[in-house]
Coordinates of N, CA, C and O in Angstrom, one line a residue:
X2 N 138.9 -18.7 190.9 CA 138.1 -17.8 191.6 C 136.8 -18.6 191.8 O 136.0 -18.1 192.4
X3 N 136.2 -19.6 190.8 CA 135.2 -20.4 191.1 C 135.6 -21.8 190.9 O 136.1 -22.3 190.4
X4 N 134.7 -22.8 191.3 CA 134.5 -24.1 191.1 C 133.0 -24.4 190.8 O 132.1 -24.0 191.3
X5 N 133.1 -25.7 190.0 CA 131.6 -26.1 189.7 C 131.9 -27.6 189.8 O 132.6 -28.5 190.3
X6 N 130.4 -27.8 190.4 CA 130.3 -29.4 191.2 C 128.9 -29.7 190.6 O 127.9 -29.3 190.7
X7 N 128.8 -30.7 189.8 CA 127.6 -31.2 189.1 C 127.2 -32.5 189.8 O 127.9 -32.8 190.8
X8 N 125.6 -32.6 189.6 CA 125.0 -33.6 190.7 C 125.3 -33.1 191.9 O 125.8 -33.9 192.8
X9 N 125.1 -32.1 192.4 CA 125.5 -31.6 193.9 C 124.5 -32.2 195.0 O 125.3 -33.0 195.7
X10 N 123.5 -32.4 194.8 CA 122.6 -32.9 195.4 C 122.3 -34.6 195.2 O 122.4 -34.5 193.9
X11 N 122.2 -35.0 196.0 CA 121.7 -36.9 195.6 C 120.3 -36.4 194.8 O 119.5 -35.7 195.6
X12 N 119.7 -37.0 193.5 CA 118.7 -37.0 193.0 C 117.4 -36.6 193.7 O 116.8 -35.8 193.3
X13 N 117.2 -37.6 194.5 CA 115.8 -37.4 195.3 C 116.1 -36.2 196.0 O 114.4 -35.5 196.4
X14 N 116.9 -35.8 196.9 CA 117.0 -34.6 197.6 C 116.9 -33.4 196.2 O 115.9 -32.2 196.6
X15 N 117.6 -33.4 195.1 CA 117.3 -32.3 194.4 C 115.8 -32.1 193.8 O 115.5 -31.1 193.8
X16 N 115.2 -33.3 193.5 CA 113.7 -33.1 193.2 C 112.8 -32.8 194.3 O 111.8 -31.8 194.0
X17 N 113.1 -32.9 195.5 CA 112.3 -32.5 196.8 C 112.5 -31.2 196.8 O 111.7 -30.4 197.2
X18 N 113.9 -30.5 196.8 CA 113.9 -29.2 196.8 C 113.3 -28.5 195.7 O 112.4 -27.5 195.9
X19 N 113.1 -29.0 194.5 CA 112.8 -28.4 193.2 C 111.6 -28.3 193.6 O 110.6 -27.3 193.1
X20 N 110.8 -29.3 194.2 CA 109.1 -29.2 194.1 C 109.0 -28.5 195.0 O 107.9 -27.8 195.1
X21 N 109.7 -28.3 196.1 CA 109.3 -27.2 197.1 C 109.6 -25.8 196.7 O 108.5 -24.9 197.1
X22 N 110.2 -25.4 195.8 CA 110.8 -24.1 195.6 C 109.8 -23.5 194.5 O 109.4 -22.5 194.4
X23 N 109.3 -24.8 193.7 CA 108.0 -24.4 193.0 C 106.7 -23.6 193.6 O 105.8 -23.0 193.0
X24 N 106.7 -23.8 195.1 CA 105.3 -23.5 195.5 C 105.9 -22.0 195.8 O 104.8 -21.3 196.8
X25 N 106.9 -21.6 196.2 CA 107.4 -20.3 196.6 C 107.1 -19.0 195.1 O 106.8 -19.6 194.0
X26 N 106.5 -18.0 195.8 CA 106.0 -17.1 194.7 C 107.4 -16.6 193.8 O 108.7 -16.9 194.2
X27 N 107.2 -16.0 192.5 CA 108.1 -15.8 191.6 C 108.6 -14.1 192.2 O 108.0 -13.4 193.0
X28 N 109.8 -14.1 191.7 CA 110.6 -12.6 192.5 C 110.2 -11.9 191.2 O 110.9 -12.0 190.3
X29 N 109.2 -10.8 191.3 CA 108.9 -10.1 190.4 C 109.9 -8.9 189.9 O 110.5 -8.2 191.0
X30 N 110.3 -8.8 188.7 CA 111.0 -7.7 188.5 C 110.3 -6.2 188.5 O 109.2 -6.1 187.8
X31 N 111.1 -5.5 189.2 CA 110.8 -4.2 189.7 C 110.2 -3.0 188.5 O 111.3 -3.6 187.7
X32 N 109.4 -2.3 188.3 CA 109.6 -1.2 187.4 C 110.8 -0.7 187.6 O 111.6 -0.4 188.7
X33 N 111.8 -0.3 186.4 CA 113.0 0.5 186.4 C 114.3 -0.2 187.0 O 114.7 0.3 187.6
X34 N 113.9 -1.5 186.9 CA 115.1 -2.6 187.5 C 116.6 -2.1 187.0 O 116.5 -1.8 185.7
X35 N 117.4 -1.9 188.1 CA 118.6 -1.6 187.5 C 119.8 -2.7 187.7 O 121.0 -2.3 187.6
X36 N 119.4 -4.0 188.0 CA 120.4 -4.9 187.8 C 120.7 -5.3 188.8 O 121.8 -6.3 189.1
X37 N 120.3 -4.8 190.2 CA 120.9 -5.1 191.4 C 119.7 -6.1 192.1 O 118.5 -5.6 192.3
X38 N 120.1 -7.1 192.8 CA 119.2 -8.2 193.2 C 118.5 -7.4 194.5 O 117.3 -7.3 194.9
X39 N 119.1 -6.6 195.1 CA 118.6 -5.6 196.4 C 117.4 -4.8 195.9 O 116.7 -4.5 196.9
X40 N 117.3 -4.3 194.8 CA 116.1 -3.5 194.4 C 115.1 -4.5 194.3 O 113.8 -3.8 194.2
X41 N 114.8 -5.7 194.5 CA 113.8 -6.6 194.5 C 113.1 -6.3 195.8 O 111.8 -6.4 196.0
X42 N 114.0 -5.8 196.8 CA 113.3 -5.3 198.1 C 112.4 -6.3 198.9 O 113.0 -7.6 198.9
X43 N 111.1 -5.9 199.3 CA 110.7 -7.0 200.0 C 110.1 -8.5 199.2 O 109.8 -9.3 199.9
X44 N 110.2 -8.4 197.9 CA 110.0 -9.6 197.3 C 111.3 -10.9 197.0 O 110.8 -11.7 196.9
X45 N 112.2 -10.2 197.9 CA 113.2 -11.2 197.9 C 112.8 -12.4 199.1 O 112.2 -12.1 199.8
X46 N 113.3 -13.5 198.7 CA 112.8 -14.6 199.6 C 113.8 -15.4 200.5 O 114.8 -15.8 199.7
X47 N 114.0 -15.4 201.7 CA 114.9 -15.8 202.6 C 114.6 -17.2 203.3 O 113.3 -17.1 203.7
X48 N 115.5 -18.3 203.6 CA 114.7 -19.1 204.2 C 115.5 -18.6 205.9 O 116.8 -18.9 205.9
X49 N 114.5 -18.5 206.8 CA 115.4 -18.2 208.0 C 114.7 -18.9 209.2 O 115.2 -18.7 210.3
X50 N 114.2 -20.0 209.0 CA 113.5 -20.7 209.9 C 113.5 -22.3 209.5 O 113.6 -22.6 208.6
X51 N 113.4 -23.0 210.7 CA 113.4 -24.6 210.2 C 112.1 -25.0 209.3 O 110.9 -24.2 209.4
X52 N 112.6 -25.6 208.5 CA 111.2 -26.1 207.5 C 112.1 -27.5 206.6 O 113.2 -27.6 206.7
X53 N 111.2 -28.1 206.1 CA 111.6 -29.5 205.4 C 112.6 -28.8 204.1 O 113.7 -29.5 203.8
X54 N 112.1 -28.0 203.5 CA 113.0 -27.4 202.6 C 114.4 -26.4 203.2 O 115.4 -27.0 202.8
X55 N 114.5 -25.9 204.4 CA 115.7 -25.7 204.9 C 116.8 -27.0 205.2 O 118.0 -26.9 204.9
X56 N 115.9 -27.9 205.7 CA 116.7 -29.2 206.1 C 117.2 -29.8 204.8 O 118.4 -30.2 204.6
X57 N 116.6 -29.9 203.7 CA 117.0 -30.6 202.7 C 118.2 -29.6 201.9 O 119.2 -30.1 201.4
X58 N 117.9 -28.2 201.8 CA 119.3 -27.4 201.2 C 120.1 -27.6 202.1 O 121.4 -27.8 201.6
X59 N 120.6 -27.5 203.4 CA 121.3 -27.4 204.6 C 122.0 -28.6 204.7 O 123.0 -28.6 205.3
X60 N 121.5 -29.7 204.0 CA 122.1 -31.0 204.3 C 123.3 -31.2 203.5 O 124.2 -31.8 203.8
X61 N 123.8 -30.2 202.7 CA 125.2 -29.8 202.1 C 125.9 -28.7 202.6 O 127.1 -28.3 202.4
X62 N 125.4 -27.9 203.6 CA 125.9 -26.7 204.0 C 125.9 -27.0 205.7 O 125.2 -26.4 206.4
X63 N 127.1 -27.3 206.4 CA 127.3 -27.7 207.6 C 127.2 -26.4 208.3 O 127.5 -25.2 207.7
X64 N 126.7 -26.2 209.7 CA 127.0 -25.2 210.6 C 128.3 -25.1 210.8 O 129.0 -26.0 211.0
X65 N 128.7 -23.7 210.8 CA 130.0 -23.4 211.0 C 130.0 -22.2 212.1 O 129.1 -21.0 211.8
X66 N 130.7 -22.4 213.3 CA 130.6 -21.7 214.2 C 130.8 -20.1 214.1 O 129.8 -19.4 214.7
X67 N 131.5 -19.8 213.3 CA 131.8 -18.3 213.2 C 131.3 -17.5 212.0 O 131.1 -16.4 211.8
X68 N 130.1 -18.5 211.6 CA 129.5 -17.8 210.3 C 128.1 -18.1 210.5 O 127.4 -19.1 210.9
X69 N 127.2 -17.3 209.9 CA 125.6 -17.5 209.5 C 125.5 -18.1 208.1 O 126.2 -17.5 207.4
X70 N 124.2 -18.7 207.7 CA 124.1 -19.1 206.6 C 122.9 -18.5 206.2 O 121.9 -18.5 206.8
X71 N 122.9 -17.5 204.9 CA 121.9 -16.8 204.5 C 121.4 -17.5 203.2 O 122.3 -17.8 202.0
X72 N 120.0 -18.0 203.1 CA 119.6 -19.0 202.1 C 118.5 -17.9 201.5 O 117.5 -17.6 202.0
X73 N 118.9 -17.9 200.0 CA 117.8 -17.3 199.1 C 117.4 -18.1 198.2 O 118.2 -18.7 197.3
X74 N 116.0 -17.9 197.9 CA 115.3 -18.6 196.7 C 115.3 -17.7 195.7 O 114.7 -16.2 196.0
X75 N 115.6 -18.0 194.4 CA 115.7 -17.3 193.3 C 114.8 -18.1 192.4 O 115.0 -18.7 191.2
X76 N 113.3 -17.5 192.5 CA 112.5 -17.8 191.4 C 112.3 -16.8 190.5 O 111.4 -16.0 190.3
X77 N 113.5 -16.6 189.5 CA 113.3 -15.3 188.9 C 112.8 -15.4 187.8 O 112.7 -16.4 186.8
X78 N 112.3 -14.4 187.0 CA 111.4 -14.1 185.9 C 111.7 -13.7 184.7 O 112.8 -12.8 184.9
X79 N 111.3 -13.6 183.8 CA 111.6 -12.9 182.4 C 111.8 -11.1 182.8 O 110.8 -10.8 183.4
X80 N 113.1 -11.1 182.4 CA 113.3 -9.5 182.7 C 114.7 -9.5 183.8 O 115.2 -8.5 183.6
X81 N 114.7 -10.6 184.3 CA 115.5 -10.4 185.5 C 117.3 -10.5 185.0 O 117.3 -11.2 183.7
X82 N 117.9 -9.7 185.7 CA 119.5 -9.8 184.9 C 120.0 -9.2 186.3 O 119.5 -8.6 187.1
X83 N 121.1 -9.6 186.4 CA 122.2 -9.0 187.5 C 123.5 -8.4 186.9 O 124.3 -8.9 186.2
X84 N 123.4 -7.0 187.0 CA 124.8 -6.1 186.4 C 126.0 -6.9 187.1 O 126.0 -7.2 188.2
X85 N 127.1 -6.5 186.2 CA 128.6 -7.2 186.9 C 128.6 -6.4 188.3 O 128.6 -5.4 188.4
X86 N 129.3 -7.5 189.2 CA 129.5 -6.9 190.3 C 130.4 -7.9 191.7 O 130.2 -9.0 190.9
X87 N 130.6 -7.5 192.3 CA 131.3 -8.5 193.5 C 130.6 -8.6 194.5 O 129.4 -7.6 194.8
X88 N 131.0 -9.3 195.3 CA 129.8 -9.7 196.5 C 130.4 -8.7 197.7 O 131.6 -8.8 197.9
X89 N 129.7 -8.7 198.8 CA 130.0 -7.7 199.9 C 131.0 -8.2 200.8 O 131.1 -9.7 200.6
X90 N 132.4 -8.1 201.3 CA 133.2 -8.6 201.9 C 132.7 -9.2 203.0 O 133.5 -10.5 203.6
X91 N 131.6 -9.4 203.7 CA 130.8 -10.4 204.6 C 130.7 -11.4 204.4 O 130.4 -12.7 205.0
X92 N 130.3 -11.6 202.9 CA 130.1 -12.9 202.3 C 131.5 -13.6 202.2 O 132.2 -13.2 201.4
X93 N 131.5 -14.8 202.8 CA 132.8 -15.5 202.7 C 133.2 -16.8 202.0 O 134.1 -17.0 201.4
X94 N 131.6 -17.5 201.4 CA 131.6 -18.3 200.8 C 130.2 -18.4 200.2 O 129.4 -18.4 200.8
X95 N 130.2 -18.3 198.7 CA 128.8 -18.3 198.0 C 128.8 -19.4 197.2 O 129.6 -20.0 196.5
X96 N 127.5 -19.9 197.4 CA 127.4 -21.1 196.4 C 126.0 -21.0 195.8 O 124.9 -20.6 196.6
X97 N 126.0 -20.8 194.4 CA 124.6 -21.2 193.7 C 124.1 -22.5 192.9 O 125.2 -22.9 192.2
X98 N 123.1 -22.6 193.5 CA 122.6 -24.2 192.8 C 121.8 -23.8 191.6 O 120.8 -23.2 192.2
X99 N 121.9 -24.4 190.5 CA 120.8 -24.2 189.8 C 120.2 -25.3 189.7 O 120.2 -26.6 189.5
X100 N 118.5 -25.1 189.6 CA 117.4 -26.1 189.7 C 116.7 -26.2 188.4 O 116.4 -27.2 187.8
X101 N 116.1 -24.7 188.0 CA 115.5 -24.9 186.6 C 115.7 -23.9 185.7 O 115.7 -22.4 186.5
X102 N 116.3 -23.9 184.3 CA 116.1 -22.7 183.6 C 116.8 -23.2 182.3 O 117.5 -24.2 182.0
X103 N 117.5 -22.3 181.5 CA 118.0 -22.3 180.3 C 119.8 -22.2 180.2 O 120.2 -21.7 181.3
X104 N 120.0 -23.2 179.7 CA 121.3 -23.4 179.8 C 122.4 -22.1 179.6 O 123.5 -22.1 180.3
X105 N 122.0 -21.2 178.8 CA 122.8 -20.0 178.6 C 122.3 -19.0 179.7 O 122.9 -17.9 179.7
X106 N 121.9 -19.1 180.6 CA 121.4 -18.3 182.0 C 122.3 -18.7 183.1 O 121.9 -18.5 184.4
X107 N 123.4 -19.1 183.0 CA 124.4 -19.5 184.0 C 124.9 -18.0 184.6 O 124.9 -17.0 183.7
X108 N 125.9 -18.4 185.6 CA 126.5 -17.1 186.1 C 127.7 -16.9 185.3 O 128.3 -17.8 184.7
X109 N 128.1 -15.3 185.2 CA 128.8 -15.0 184.2 C 130.3 -14.3 185.1 O 129.8 -13.6 185.8
X110 N 131.7 -14.9 185.0 CA 132.4 -14.2 185.5 C 133.3 -13.4 184.8 O 133.4 -13.8 183.1
X111 N 133.7 -12.3 185.2 CA 134.3 -11.0 184.5 C 136.0 -11.0 184.7 O 136.3 -11.1 185.9
X112 N 136.8 -11.2 183.8 CA 137.8 -11.6 183.9 C 138.4 -10.2 183.2 O 138.0 -9.4 182.6
X113 N 139.9 -9.6 183.4 CA 140.4 -8.5 182.6 C 140.2 -8.7 181.1 O 139.9 -7.5 180.8
X114 N 140.5 -10.0 180.4 CA 140.4 -10.0 179.3 C 139.6 -10.6 178.8 O 139.2 -11.1 177.4
X115 N 138.6 -11.3 179.5 CA 137.5 -12.0 178.9 C 136.6 -12.3 180.1 O 137.1 -12.3 181.0
X116 N 135.2 -12.7 179.6 CA 134.5 -13.2 180.1 C 133.8 -14.9 180.2 O 134.3 -15.2 178.9
X117 N 133.5 -15.6 181.1 CA 133.2 -16.8 181.2 C 132.0 -17.1 181.7 O 131.8 -17.1 182.8
X118 N 130.9 -17.6 181.3 CA 129.8 -18.0 181.6 C 129.5 -19.5 181.9 O 129.9 -20.4 181.0
X119 N 129.2 -19.5 183.0 CA 129.1 -21.1 183.4 C 127.5 -21.6 182.9 O 126.6 -21.0 182.9
X120 N 127.4 -22.9 182.0 CA 126.1 -23.4 181.4 C 125.3 -23.5 182.9 O 125.7 -24.2 183.8
X121 N 124.0 -23.1 182.6 CA 123.1 -23.7 183.6 C 122.6 -24.9 183.3 O 121.8 -25.4 182.2
X122 N 123.0 -25.9 184.4 CA 122.7 -27.3 184.3 C 122.1 -27.3 185.7 O 122.5 -27.2 186.5
X123 N 120.8 -28.0 185.6 CA 120.1 -28.5 186.7 C 121.0 -29.1 187.7 O 121.8 -30.0 187.4
X124 N 121.0 -29.0 189.1 CA 121.6 -29.8 190.0 C 123.0 -29.3 189.8 O 124.1 -30.3 190.5
X125 N 123.7 -28.5 189.2 CA 125.2 -28.1 189.3 C 125.1 -26.7 190.5 O 124.3 -26.2 190.5
X126 N 126.2 -26.8 191.1 CA 126.6 -25.7 192.0 C 127.8 -25.1 191.6 O 128.8 -25.8 191.3
X127 N 127.7 -23.6 191.9 CA 128.9 -22.9 191.4 C 129.2 -22.2 192.6 O 128.7 -21.6 193.3
X128 N 130.7 -22.5 193.2 CA 131.0 -22.0 194.4 C 132.3 -21.0 194.1 O 132.8 -21.3 193.3
X129 N 132.2 -20.1 194.8 CA 133.3 -19.0 194.6 C 133.3 -18.2 196.3 O 132.2 -18.1 196.9
X130 N 134.5 -17.4 196.1 CA 134.8 -16.7 197.3 C 134.8 -15.3 197.0 O 136.1 -15.0 196.0
X131 N 133.9 -14.3 197.4 CA 134.3 -12.9 197.2 C 135.6 -12.6 197.6 O 136.3 -13.0 198.7
X132 N 136.3 -11.4 197.0 CA 137.2 -10.8 197.4 C 137.3 -9.9 198.7 O 135.8 -9.7 199.0
X133 N 138.1 -9.4 198.8 CA 138.1 -8.5 200.4 C 137.9 -7.0 199.8 O 138.0 -6.3 200.6
X134 N 137.8 -6.6 198.4 CA 137.4 -5.2 198.1 C 136.0 -4.7 198.5 O 135.2 -5.6 198.3
X135 N 136.0 -3.5 198.1 CA 134.4 -2.7 198.2 C 133.7 -3.4 197.3 O 134.1 -3.8 195.9
X136 N 132.4 -4.1 197.3 CA 131.6 -4.2 196.4 C 131.5 -3.7 195.2 O 131.4 -4.1 193.9
X137 N 131.6 -2.6 194.9 CA 131.6 -1.7 193.8 C 132.9 -1.3 193.3 O 133.4 -0.4 192.4
X138 N 134.3 -1.7 194.0 CA 135.5 -1.4 193.8 C 135.8 -1.7 192.0 O 135.7 -3.2 191.9
X139 N 136.3 -0.7 191.5 CA 136.5 -1.3 189.9 C 137.5 -2.7 189.9 O 137.6 -3.2 188.7
X140 N 138.3 -2.9 190.8 CA 139.3 -3.9 190.7 C 138.8 -5.5 191.3 O 139.9 -6.3 191.3
X141 N 137.5 -5.0 191.8 CA 137.1 -6.3 192.6 C 136.7 -7.4 191.5 O 136.5 -7.2 190.3
X142 N 136.7 -8.7 191.7 CA 136.0 -9.8 191.1 C 134.6 -9.4 190.8 O 134.1 -9.4 191.7
X143 N 134.3 -9.7 189.5 CA 132.9 -9.6 189.1 C 132.5 -10.8 188.6 O 132.8 -11.6 187.9
X144 N 130.9 -10.9 189.2 CA 130.1 -11.9 188.4 C 128.8 -11.2 188.1 O 128.5 -10.0 188.7
X145 N 128.1 -12.0 186.8 CA 126.8 -11.2 186.6 C 125.9 -12.5 186.1 O 126.4 -13.7 186.1
X146 N 124.5 -11.9 186.0 CA 123.9 -12.8 185.0 C 123.1 -11.9 183.7 O 122.8 -10.9 184.2
X147 N 123.0 -12.6 182.7 CA 122.2 -12.1 181.7 C 120.9 -12.0 181.6 O 120.3 -12.7 182.5
X148 N 120.6 -11.1 181.0 CA 118.9 -10.9 181.0 C 118.4 -12.2 180.6 O 118.6 -12.7 179.6
X149 N 117.3 -12.4 181.1 CA 116.6 -13.9 181.2 C 115.5 -13.3 180.6 O 114.7 -12.7 180.2
X150 N 115.3 -14.0 179.3 CA 114.5 -14.1 178.2 C 113.5 -15.5 178.3 O 113.5 -16.4 177.4
X151 N 113.0 -15.9 179.3 CA 112.0 -16.9 179.5 C 111.4 -17.0 180.6 O 111.2 -16.0 181.3
X152 N 110.6 -17.9 180.9 CA 109.8 -17.9 181.8 C 110.1 -17.6 183.5 O 109.9 -17.2 184.4
X153 N 111.2 -18.6 183.5 CA 111.7 -18.8 184.9 C 113.3 -19.4 185.1 O 113.7 -19.8 184.1
X154 N 113.8 -18.6 186.3 CA 115.1 -19.6 186.4 C 115.0 -19.5 187.9 O 115.2 -18.3 188.7
X155 N 115.2 -20.9 188.3 CA 115.0 -21.0 189.7 C 116.6 -21.4 190.2 O 117.1 -22.4 189.6
X156 N 116.8 -20.8 191.3 CA 118.2 -21.0 191.8 C 118.1 -21.0 193.4 O 117.3 -20.5 193.8
X157 N 119.0 -21.6 194.0 CA 119.0 -21.4 195.7 C 120.4 -20.9 195.6 O 121.6 -21.2 195.2
X158 N 120.9 -19.6 196.7 CA 122.1 -19.0 196.7 C 122.2 -19.3 198.3 O 121.4 -18.9 199.1
X159 N 123.3 -19.7 198.7 CA 123.7 -20.1 199.8 C 124.9 -19.5 200.4 O 126.1 -19.4 199.6
X160 N 124.9 -18.6 201.2 CA 125.9 -17.5 201.6 C 126.4 -17.7 203.0 O 125.6 -18.1 203.9
X161 N 127.6 -17.8 203.2 CA 128.3 -18.1 204.5 C 128.6 -16.8 204.9 O 129.5 -16.2 204.1
X162 N 128.0 -15.8 206.1 CA 128.7 -14.6 206.2 C 129.2 -14.2 207.7 O 128.6 -15.2 208.5
X163 N 130.1 -13.6 207.7 CA 130.4 -13.3 209.0 C 129.5 -12.3 209.9 O 128.6 -11.5 209.4
X164 N 130.0 -11.9 210.9 CA 129.4 -11.0 211.8 C 129.3 -9.9 211.5 O 128.5 -8.6 212.1
X165 N 129.9 -9.3 210.5 CA 129.6 -7.7 209.6 C 128.7 -7.6 208.7 O 128.3 -6.6 208.5
X166 N 127.7 -8.9 208.5 CA 126.6 -8.9 207.5 C 125.9 -8.0 208.1 O 125.3 -8.2 209.4
X167 N 124.8 -7.2 207.5 CA 124.2 -5.9 208.0 C 122.7 -6.6 208.2 O 122.0 -6.0 208.8
X168 N 122.4 -7.6 207.7 CA 120.9 -8.2 207.3 C 120.9 -9.5 208.3 O 120.3 -10.2 207.7
X169 N 121.1 -9.5 209.4 CA 121.3 -10.7 210.2 C 120.1 -11.2 210.2 O 119.6 -12.6 210.0
X170 N 118.8 -10.6 210.2 CA 117.3 -11.1 210.3 C 116.8 -11.8 209.1 O 116.3 -12.6 209.1
X171 N 117.9 -12.0 207.8 CA 117.5 -12.7 206.7 C 118.4 -14.0 206.7 O 118.6 -14.4 205.6
X172 N 119.4 -14.2 207.9 CA 119.8 -15.4 207.9 C 119.4 -16.2 208.7 O 118.4 -16.4 209.7
X173 N 119.8 -17.6 208.4 CA 119.3 -19.0 209.0 C 119.6 -19.1 210.1 O 118.8 -19.3 211.3
X174 N 121.0 -19.0 210.2 CA 121.4 -19.0 212.1 C 121.3 -17.7 212.7 O 122.0 -16.8 212.3
X175 N 121.1 -18.1 213.8 CA 121.2 -16.4 214.6 C 122.0 -16.6 215.9 O 122.2 -17.7 216.3

């Protein structure tokens, strides 16, 4: 269901990305937060234009003719969590790269008989492929993030999405 790749970026690139994402605002947890990242609304941060940060991040994510790259910066703060969910079927390939956070705040994958949490280790990438079921189908592969009880959890999420993705304006490639 997933693969883990440690030392994902060359160390100077990793440090360059970390330095640049620290300049981005925190993703504030809204009142009555329901565990869905989409409820962040306008405070979600996407890279949609050319920049040094986009160049560094995309150095490991080549252009693919039939897909767009959706790049999200997760500067998540105390109180953030993600409820168990699967990703939209338009997402064909998902990579979460860990930058700064606590070891116990990695991604949890939910299986029929157990849960497995990936340790949050800086410069670790977690790659997975969403299934083709509906996002909230009870039989779909689920993943989540436990509630954060710390100051910050910094991640970059890069998705390759197909043309059925509804928010093309939030994608890097147009």
